Tab-separated table of C-alpha atoms in Angstrom:
chain	number	residue	atom	x	y	z
O	1037	MET	CA	-0.071	0.057	0.053
O	1038	HIS	CA	1.165	3.899	-0.935
O	1039	SER	CA	1.593	5.250	1.945
O	1040	ARG	CA	-0.089	9.170	2.389
O	1041	TRP	CA	2.713	12.486	1.635
O	1042	TYR	CA	4.231	13.782	5.283
O	1043	PHE	CA	3.138	17.165	5.270
O	1044	GLY	CA	6.025	17.298	7.877
O	1045	TRP	CA	8.407	17.244	4.604
O	1046	ASN	CA	6.457	20.400	3.221
O	1047	ILE	CA	7.832	22.480	6.221
O	1048	VAL	CA	11.767	21.319	5.758
O	1049	ILE	CA	11.867	21.783	2.030
O	1050	ALA	CA	9.578	25.669	2.727
O	1051	ALA	CA	12.200	26.253	5.264
O	1052	ALA	CA	15.250	25.090	3.295
O	1053	PHE	CA	14.287	27.365	0.492
O	1054	LEU	CA	13.517	30.260	2.313
O	1055	THR	CA	16.792	29.693	4.350
O	1056	LEU	CA	18.902	29.106	0.809
O	1057	LEU	CA	17.435	33.429	0.637
O	1058	SER	CA	18.044	34.680	3.546
O	1059	SER	CA	21.282	33.037	4.270
O	1060	GLY	CA	22.887	33.201	0.472
O	1061	LEU	CA	22.121	37.102	1.351
O	1062	ARG	CA	23.964	36.918	4.132
O	1063	MET	CA	27.009	34.294	3.318
O	1064	SER	CA	27.343	36.122	-0.123
O	1065	MET	CA	29.193	39.130	1.416
O	1066	GLY	CA	32.157	38.498	-0.564
O	1067	VAL	CA	30.761	40.002	-3.647
O	1068	PHE	CA	29.131	42.752	-2.251
O	1069	PHE	CA	31.905	43.590	-0.081
O	1070	LEU	CA	34.157	45.558	-2.138
O	1071	PRO	CA	31.531	47.591	-4.545
O	1072	ILE	CA	30.178	49.133	-1.607
O	1073	ALA	CA	33.711	49.310	0.090
O	1074	ASN	CA	34.709	51.508	-2.930
O	1075	ASP	CA	31.381	53.316	-3.192
O	1076	LEU	CA	30.856	54.097	-0.041
O	1077	HIS	CA	34.259	54.767	0.559
O	1078	PHE	CA	34.576	52.721	3.131
O	1079	SER	CA	37.919	50.722	4.503
O	1080	ARG	CA	38.355	47.302	4.835
O	1081	SER	CA	38.557	47.416	8.716
O	1082	ALA	CA	35.318	49.274	8.533
O	1083	LEU	CA	32.776	47.862	5.983
O	1084	SER	CA	34.052	44.750	8.650
O	1085	SER	CA	33.519	46.442	11.399
O	1086	ILE	CA	29.510	46.503	10.325
O	1087	ILE	CA	29.428	43.023	9.072
O	1088	ALA	CA	30.950	42.001	11.995
O	1089	ILE	CA	28.857	43.633	14.543
O	1090	GLY	CA	25.778	43.078	12.470
O	1091	MET	CA	26.471	39.124	12.986
O	1092	LEU	CA	26.448	40.231	16.597
O	1093	PHE	CA	23.152	41.689	16.359
O	1094	SER	CA	21.994	38.129	14.293
O	1095	GLY	CA	22.892	36.506	17.407
O	1096	ILE	CA	21.541	38.593	20.017
O	1097	ALA	CA	17.842	38.401	17.398
O	1098	MET	CA	18.101	34.525	17.481
O	1099	PRO	CA	16.767	33.670	20.986
O	1100	ILE	CA	14.417	36.468	20.446
O	1101	ALA	CA	13.351	34.853	17.549
O	1102	GLY	CA	12.916	31.678	18.870
O	1103	TYR	CA	10.972	32.961	22.335
O	1104	LEU	CA	8.540	34.477	19.502
O	1105	VAL	CA	8.424	31.422	17.398
O	1106	ASN	CA	7.101	29.527	21.177
O	1107	LYS	CA	4.963	32.795	21.709
O	1108	TYR	CA	3.294	32.807	18.667
O	1109	SER	CA	3.460	31.247	15.887
O	1110	THR	CA	7.054	30.521	13.036
O	1111	ARG	CA	4.384	32.527	10.266
O	1112	PHE	CA	4.034	35.581	12.340
O	1113	VAL	CA	8.130	35.489	12.922
O	1114	LEU	CA	8.557	34.680	9.462
O	1115	LEU	CA	6.673	37.236	8.460
O	1116	LEU	CA	8.267	39.905	10.988
O	1117	GLY	CA	11.737	38.768	9.238
O	1118	SER	CA	10.275	38.995	5.724
O	1119	ILE	CA	9.266	42.838	7.148
O	1120	ILE	CA	12.748	43.587	8.407
O	1121	ILE	CA	14.287	42.155	5.721
O	1122	ILE	CA	12.680	44.440	3.236
O	1123	ILE	CA	12.506	48.121	4.934
O	1124	SER	CA	16.224	47.033	5.520
O	1125	THR	CA	17.382	46.373	2.190
O	1126	VAL	CA	15.706	49.317	0.975
O	1127	TRP	CA	17.096	51.652	3.287
O	1128	ALA	CA	20.865	50.603	2.699
O	1129	ALA	CA	20.249	51.320	-0.744
O	1130	ASN	CA	19.397	54.535	0.000
O	1131	VAL	CA	22.526	55.829	2.060
O	1132	ASN	CA	25.767	56.886	2.167
O	1133	GLY	CA	26.734	57.644	5.606
O	1134	TYR	CA	28.646	54.928	7.688
O	1135	TRP	CA	25.958	55.542	10.996
O	1136	ASN	CA	23.161	55.234	8.649
O	1137	PHE	CA	24.702	51.920	6.612
O	1138	PHE	CA	25.491	50.219	9.992
O	1139	LEU	CA	21.925	50.545	11.432
O	1140	SER	CA	19.788	49.356	8.219
O	1141	PHE	CA	22.852	46.849	7.090
O	1142	GLY	CA	24.185	46.609	10.206
O	1143	VAL	CA	21.840	46.060	12.904
O	1144	ALA	CA	17.931	45.652	11.154
O	1145	LEU	CA	19.473	43.858	8.243
O	1146	SER	CA	20.830	40.971	10.470
O	1147	PHE	CA	17.892	41.094	12.376
O	1148	GLY	CA	15.808	40.603	9.351
O	1149	THR	CA	17.933	37.336	8.244
O	1150	SER	CA	17.658	35.839	11.636
O	1151	PHE	CA	14.575	35.986	11.963
O	1152	VAL	CA	14.158	34.204	8.646
O	1153	GLY	CA	16.541	31.009	9.557
O	1154	SER	CA	17.313	27.840	10.989
O	1155	VAL	CA	16.569	29.072	14.757
O	1156	SER	CA	13.136	29.943	13.953
O	1157	PHE	CA	12.342	26.982	11.817
O	1158	THR	CA	14.186	24.184	14.110
O	1159	PRO	CA	11.418	24.301	16.733
O	1160	ILE	CA	9.208	22.798	13.960
O	1161	VAL	CA	11.047	20.466	12.158
O	1162	VAL	CA	11.801	18.811	15.072
O	1163	ARG	CA	8.862	19.050	16.661
O	1164	TRP	CA	7.460	17.562	13.293
O	1165	PHE	CA	10.082	14.536	13.333
O	1166	SER	CA	11.307	12.081	15.198
O	1167	LYS	CA	12.537	9.119	13.295
O	1168	HIS	CA	13.725	10.937	10.746
O	1169	ARG	CA	15.112	14.048	13.045
O	1170	GLY	CA	18.632	14.498	12.039
O	1171	LEU	CA	17.800	13.764	7.681
O	1172	ALA	CA	14.864	16.783	8.419
O	1173	LEU	CA	17.467	18.741	10.112
O	1174	PHE	CA	20.430	18.222	7.395
O	1175	ILE	CA	17.687	18.855	4.342
O	1176	LEU	CA	17.507	22.035	6.876
O	1177	SER	CA	20.773	23.196	6.769
O	1178	SER	CA	20.822	22.565	3.143
O	1179	GLY	CA	19.164	25.908	2.509
O	1180	SER	CA	22.128	27.763	4.455
O	1181	MET	CA	24.477	25.887	1.283
O	1182	ALA	CA	22.890	26.043	-1.587
O	1183	GLY	CA	22.533	29.981	-0.835
O	1184	ILE	CA	25.901	30.193	-1.401
O	1185	ALA	CA	26.015	27.669	-4.290
O	1186	VAL	CA	22.776	29.418	-5.583
O	1187	MET	CA	22.677	33.456	-4.267
O	1188	LEU	CA	26.578	33.511	-4.848
O	1189	PRO	CA	27.268	33.356	-8.301
O	1190	VAL	CA	24.161	35.564	-8.900
O	1191	PHE	CA	24.960	38.468	-6.935
O	1192	ALA	CA	28.398	38.075	-8.402
O	1193	TYR	CA	26.339	38.514	-12.141
O	1194	PHE	CA	23.960	41.290	-11.388
O	1195	ILE	CA	26.328	43.722	-9.376
O	1196	PRO	CA	28.205	44.974	-11.940
O	1197	LEU	CA	25.275	45.010	-14.208
O	1198	TYR	CA	22.950	46.602	-12.425
O	1199	GLY	CA	24.891	47.666	-8.899
O	1200	TRP	CA	24.881	46.619	-5.383
O	1201	GLN	CA	22.037	48.925	-4.459
O	1202	THR	CA	19.371	47.766	-7.343
O	1203	THR	CA	20.500	43.869	-7.102
O	1204	LEU	CA	19.723	44.678	-3.231
O	1205	VAL	CA	16.559	46.294	-3.462
O	1206	GLY	CA	15.369	43.540	-6.052
O	1207	PHE	CA	16.469	40.511	-3.998
O	1208	SER	CA	14.559	41.752	-1.021
O	1209	LEU	CA	10.728	42.106	-2.822
O	1210	LEU	CA	11.358	39.035	-4.687
O	1211	PHE	CA	12.328	37.510	-1.095
O	1212	MET	CA	9.539	39.566	-0.079
O	1213	LEU	CA	6.677	37.171	-3.061
O	1214	LEU	CA	7.925	34.322	-2.249
O	1215	ALA	CA	8.170	34.307	1.665
O	1216	LEU	CA	4.272	35.542	2.012
O	1217	PRO	CA	2.894	32.216	0.627
O	1218	ILE	CA	4.834	29.945	2.391
O	1219	ALA	CA	4.244	31.218	5.817
O	1220	ILE	CA	0.431	31.355	4.823
O	1221	PHE	CA	-0.018	27.904	3.037
O	1222	ILE	CA	2.794	25.670	4.822
O	1223	MET	CA	4.199	27.146	8.640
O	1224	LYS	CA	1.525	24.990	9.962
O	1225	ASP	CA	2.492	24.902	13.732
O	1226	ASN	CA	-1.313	24.997	15.434
O	1227	HIS	CA	-1.247	20.962	13.810
O	1228	ILE	CA	1.681	19.579	14.996
O	1229	GLU	CA	0.257	18.352	17.976
O	1230	THR	CA	-1.825	16.162	16.156
O	1231	ALA	CA	0.657	15.294	13.201
O	1232	THR	CA	1.070	11.458	12.620
O	1233	THR	CA	2.538	8.728	13.871
O	1234	GLU	CA	6.288	10.114	13.054
O	1235	VAL	CA	5.966	12.330	15.715
O	1236	GLN	CA	6.673	10.298	18.665
O	1237	GLU	CA	8.215	12.564	20.975
O	1238	ASN	CA	10.581	11.541	22.914
O	1239	LEU	CA	9.601	13.669	25.853
O	1240	LYS	CA	12.053	14.030	28.866
O	1241	LYS	CA	11.635	15.083	32.379
O	1242	ASP	CA	10.920	18.916	32.062
O	1243	ILE	CA	14.152	21.010	32.278
O	1244	THR	CA	15.094	24.674	33.242
O	1245	LEU	CA	18.007	26.464	31.527
O	1246	LYS	CA	19.960	26.662	35.034
O	1247	GLN	CA	20.565	23.615	34.563
O	1248	VAL	CA	21.514	22.696	31.020
O	1249	LEU	CA	23.680	26.003	31.270
O	1250	LYS	CA	25.737	23.487	33.973
O	1251	THR	CA	26.070	20.850	32.561
O	1252	ARG	CA	29.307	20.262	29.576
O	1253	PRO	CA	27.215	19.305	26.477
O	1254	PHE	CA	26.367	22.612	26.473
O	1255	TRP	CA	29.135	24.206	26.653
O	1256	LEU	CA	30.974	21.549	23.988
O	1257	LEU	CA	28.239	22.709	21.398
O	1258	SER	CA	28.275	26.396	21.652
O	1259	PHE	CA	31.525	26.670	21.197
O	1260	GLY	CA	31.640	23.799	18.269
O	1261	LEU	CA	29.375	26.447	16.977
O	1262	PHE	CA	30.908	29.629	17.998
O	1263	THR	CA	33.694	27.972	15.601
O	1264	CYS	CA	31.385	26.885	12.834
O	1265	GLY	CA	30.432	30.850	13.006
O	1266	PHE	CA	34.009	32.406	12.698
O	1267	SER	CA	34.454	29.936	9.874
O	1268	MET	CA	31.567	30.037	7.918
O	1269	ASN	CA	31.676	33.776	7.809
O	1270	LEU	CA	34.829	34.339	7.734
O	1271	LEU	CA	34.740	32.756	3.952
O	1272	GLY	CA	31.850	34.384	3.074
O	1273	THR	CA	32.602	37.646	4.023
O	1274	HIS	CA	36.902	37.051	2.866
O	1275	GLY	CA	37.018	34.611	1.444
O	1276	VAL	CA	36.511	35.608	-2.756
O	1277	PRO	CA	38.853	38.482	-2.129
O	1278	MET	CA	41.336	36.107	-0.319
O	1279	LEU	CA	41.309	35.111	-3.055
O	1280	ILE	CA	41.640	37.863	-5.751
O	1281	ASP	CA	44.182	39.111	-3.654
O	1282	HIS	CA	46.017	35.219	-4.061
O	1283	GLY	CA	45.721	35.750	-8.087
O	1284	PHE	CA	42.151	34.441	-8.753
O	1285	ASP	CA	39.985	36.387	-11.093
O	1286	ALA	CA	36.596	36.911	-9.821
O	1287	ILE	CA	34.481	34.706	-11.222
O	1288	THR	CA	36.579	32.206	-10.399
O	1289	SER	CA	36.939	32.993	-7.180
O	1290	SER	CA	33.258	33.661	-6.644
O	1291	SER	CA	33.264	30.377	-8.737
O	1292	GLY	CA	35.509	28.219	-5.991
O	1293	ILE	CA	33.462	29.172	-2.779
O	1294	GLY	CA	29.926	28.786	-4.799
O	1295	LEU	CA	30.959	25.006	-5.139
O	1296	ILE	CA	31.337	24.537	-1.773
O	1297	GLY	CA	27.640	24.957	-1.264
O	1298	LEU	CA	26.876	22.933	-4.517
O	1299	VAL	CA	28.769	19.807	-3.404
O	1300	ALA	CA	27.199	20.369	0.048
O	1301	ILE	CA	23.528	20.127	-1.211
O	1302	PHE	CA	24.124	16.667	-2.439
O	1303	SER	CA	26.188	15.828	0.839
O	1304	THR	CA	23.797	16.904	3.054
O	1305	LEU	CA	21.094	14.149	1.948
O	1306	VAL	CA	24.018	11.739	2.768
O	1307	LEU	CA	25.088	13.093	5.847
O	1308	GLY	CA	21.933	13.554	6.932
O	1309	PHE	CA	20.994	9.247	6.531
O	1310	ILE	CA	23.953	8.663	8.484
O	1311	SER	CA	23.262	10.429	11.920
O	1312	ASP	CA	20.206	9.016	12.152
O	1313	ILE	CA	22.877	5.464	11.985
O	1314	VAL	CA	25.579	5.994	13.322
O	1315	GLN	CA	26.472	8.392	16.404
O	1316	ARG	CA	26.022	12.222	15.560
O	1317	LYS	CA	28.814	13.207	17.864
O	1318	LEU	CA	31.312	11.048	16.043
O	1319	VAL	CA	30.062	12.639	12.570
O	1320	LEU	CA	29.943	15.899	14.340
O	1321	ALA	CA	33.953	15.475	15.149
O	1322	MET	CA	34.188	14.279	11.111
O	1323	ILE	CA	32.751	17.968	9.667
O	1324	PHE	CA	34.682	20.042	12.137
O	1325	LEU	CA	38.244	17.694	11.477
O	1326	VAL	CA	37.812	17.953	7.462
O	1327	ARG	CA	36.626	21.304	7.606
O	1328	GLY	CA	39.488	22.884	10.036
O	1329	LEU	CA	42.657	20.682	7.198
O	1330	GLY	CA	40.888	22.169	4.239
O	1331	PHE	CA	40.853	25.754	5.760
O	1332	ILE	CA	44.654	26.015	5.752
O	1333	ALA	CA	44.100	24.144	2.050
O	1334	LEU	CA	42.116	26.816	0.702
O	1335	VAL	CA	44.572	30.041	1.643
O	1336	ILE	CA	47.431	28.021	0.575
O	1337	ALA	CA	45.540	27.066	-2.886
O	1338	SER	CA	48.006	28.613	-5.872
O	1339	THR	CA	45.903	27.004	-9.343
O	1340	LYS	CA	42.534	27.100	-10.204
O	1341	TRP	CA	42.130	23.427	-10.674
O	1342	GLN	CA	43.809	23.333	-6.232
O	1343	LEU	CA	40.722	25.892	-5.131
O	1344	TYR	CA	38.165	23.943	-7.085
O	1345	GLY	CA	39.520	20.042	-5.370
O	1346	ILE	CA	40.090	22.153	-2.119
O	1347	ALA	CA	36.465	23.283	-2.458
O	1348	LEU	CA	34.704	19.689	-3.280
O	1349	VAL	CA	36.528	17.928	-0.272
O	1350	GLY	CA	35.343	21.052	1.914
O	1351	GLY	CA	32.111	21.298	0.307
O	1352	LEU	CA	31.562	16.713	1.653
O	1353	VAL	CA	31.086	18.500	5.330
O	1354	TRP	CA	30.107	22.060	5.083
O	1355	ALA	CA	26.709	21.265	5.851
O	1356	GLY	CA	25.860	19.553	9.360
O	1357	ALA	CA	27.113	21.316	12.078
O	1358	LEU	CA	24.061	23.293	12.919
O	1359	SER	CA	21.478	20.795	12.330
O	1360	LEU	CA	23.658	18.264	14.783
O	1361	SER	CA	24.163	20.081	17.257
O	1362	SER	CA	20.009	20.696	17.644
O	1363	ALA	CA	19.731	17.364	16.685
O	1364	ILE	CA	21.959	16.690	19.454
O	1365	SER	CA	20.531	19.003	22.053
O	1366	ALA	CA	17.258	17.420	21.433
O	1367	ASP	CA	18.929	14.129	21.706
O	1368	ILE	CA	19.956	14.602	25.487
O	1369	TYR	CA	17.933	17.273	26.842
O	1370	GLY	CA	14.524	17.289	25.049
O	1371	VAL	CA	12.282	18.894	22.475
O	1372	LYS	CA	10.166	20.988	24.799
O	1373	ILE	CA	13.330	23.216	25.301
O	1374	VAL	CA	15.129	22.435	21.912
O	1375	GLY	CA	13.978	26.582	20.648
O	1376	LEU	CA	15.276	28.190	23.395
O	1377	LEU	CA	18.681	26.394	23.560
O	1378	SER	CA	18.923	26.152	19.335
O	1379	GLY	CA	18.832	30.215	20.500
O	1380	LEU	CA	21.416	30.251	23.009
O	1381	THR	CA	23.721	27.879	20.919
O	1382	TYR	CA	23.492	29.999	17.470
O	1383	LEU	CA	23.811	32.709	19.187
O	1384	GLY	CA	27.211	31.579	20.003
O	1385	HIS	CA	27.665	30.904	16.037
O	1386	GLN	CA	27.300	34.187	15.353
O	1387	ILE	CA	29.350	36.001	18.187
O	1388	GLY	CA	31.840	33.506	16.111
O	1389	ALA	CA	30.679	34.984	12.990
O	1390	MET	CA	31.783	38.564	14.233
O	1391	VAL	CA	35.012	37.660	15.933
O	1392	GLY	CA	35.312	35.778	12.061
O	1393	SER	CA	34.146	38.594	10.256
O	1394	TRP	CA	36.231	41.488	12.058
O	1395	LEU	CA	39.677	39.257	12.369
O	1396	GLY	CA	40.138	39.344	8.628
O	1397	GLY	CA	39.885	42.376	7.847
O	1398	TRP	CA	41.089	43.812	10.493
O	1399	ALA	CA	44.485	41.190	10.338
O	1400	TYR	CA	44.856	42.364	6.192
O	1401	ASP	CA	44.623	45.790	6.810
O	1402	ASN	CA	47.573	45.606	9.694
O	1403	TRP	CA	49.611	42.505	8.088
O	1404	HIS	CA	48.444	42.567	4.089
O	1405	THR	CA	47.912	38.428	4.638
O	1406	HIS	CA	45.193	36.556	4.924
O	1407	TYR	CA	47.136	33.432	6.912
O	1408	ILE	CA	46.118	34.870	10.511
O	1409	ALA	CA	42.412	34.753	9.941
O	1410	PHE	CA	42.248	31.659	7.859
O	1411	GLY	CA	45.353	29.582	10.295
O	1412	ALA	CA	43.159	30.732	13.869
O	1413	ALA	CA	39.596	29.505	12.072
O	1414	SER	CA	42.049	25.899	11.162
O	1415	VAL	CA	43.102	25.195	14.416
O	1416	LEU	CA	39.628	26.646	16.349
O	1417	LEU	CA	38.051	23.793	14.248
O	1418	LEU	CA	40.431	21.438	14.704
O	1419	LEU	CA	39.734	21.837	18.486
O	1420	ALA	CA	35.719	21.755	17.892
O	1421	ALA	CA	36.926	18.124	16.523
O	1422	PHE	CA	38.301	17.397	19.820
O	1423	GLY	CA	35.813	18.063	21.832
O	1424	SER	CA	32.425	16.717	19.965
O	1425	CYS	CA	34.150	13.284	20.654
O	1426	PHE	CA	33.384	13.800	24.732
O	1427	LEU	CA	29.627	14.751	24.049
O	1428	PRO	CA	27.359	12.268	25.149
O	1429	LYS	CA	27.002	8.536	23.575
O	1430	ILE	CA	23.002	9.119	21.948
O	1431	ILE	CA	21.464	5.593	21.377
O	1432	ASN	CA	20.129	6.618	17.924
O	1433	LYS	CA	16.341	5.101	17.485
């Protein structure tokens, strides 16, 4: 007998698509970076500071988004975030001064993209899925990787033709048109409690945030996500400029970084299946280990084929740290508190993003080298791989 399509997969696919757009914008700062800096006469350090502080505000917005999802609904947060995105992008495209750009692009847009991101969608996905939770969360995280693969080349094509301001406004209008029907027709929070047998929640005893903060797994996961944010946003902000500085042309540079996300779209499905079969902490450790080696390899690449080869291998493990951390958190602490914990650990992710984005520009302006920032990312990722091995052993169901 043919089984009926489970509606939870519609939610996962729709959430991944919106994450593709919102994360794609934030992770494509590399192609916006030089045009904005040149047009607004910002130094690399000044613009890096705006982006870095924006990452911090993005992290602050994540627990707020988790709270609003629990209090109201995913639909409410999605609509609110979409409105913030369109207002902030139009604002940013029509200003010249440092502080106006900081408030619009650095602060407001960071709130908008965080409200329409993984932290808002993780609670609804976790509650709809139990048996296939790892796969569902990996598919959700693939949206971020697809954002790199799809949006970075798109922005790289349109910015030279129409300018970064028009490209930014056009993106926000398109995003609004797509987000509205998804929010209204697909994000059905109110049906979660009566979903089919796929939702067989492994509800644990109520645990308070104070108790969680005293446990080692929470801090290991937070450190891992700090390094994830540090490395991902260092690459997203400074990856293309770094490769251009090392002799690659703009198209090759953006294509090399985009290849990482393209490969990650497909590798995500494989890692998702694996994470529901073997120990999730081992998969997480493997992801951090390969990323750590890949970062130092990327910065010493000297030919086009070396770049593409490194991007190909790196893309195999580029996705998954966020989704695995959410799944492990739900396994350890239960699904009732996963929204708040995801918001808090994602805050660590964004603090890392802030530091990585800032360090990339500051180190280059002061020492004219990318080895400091990218080397630091490599070391942190290797430490995160080691720390992940000390997470509790969970028996996957």
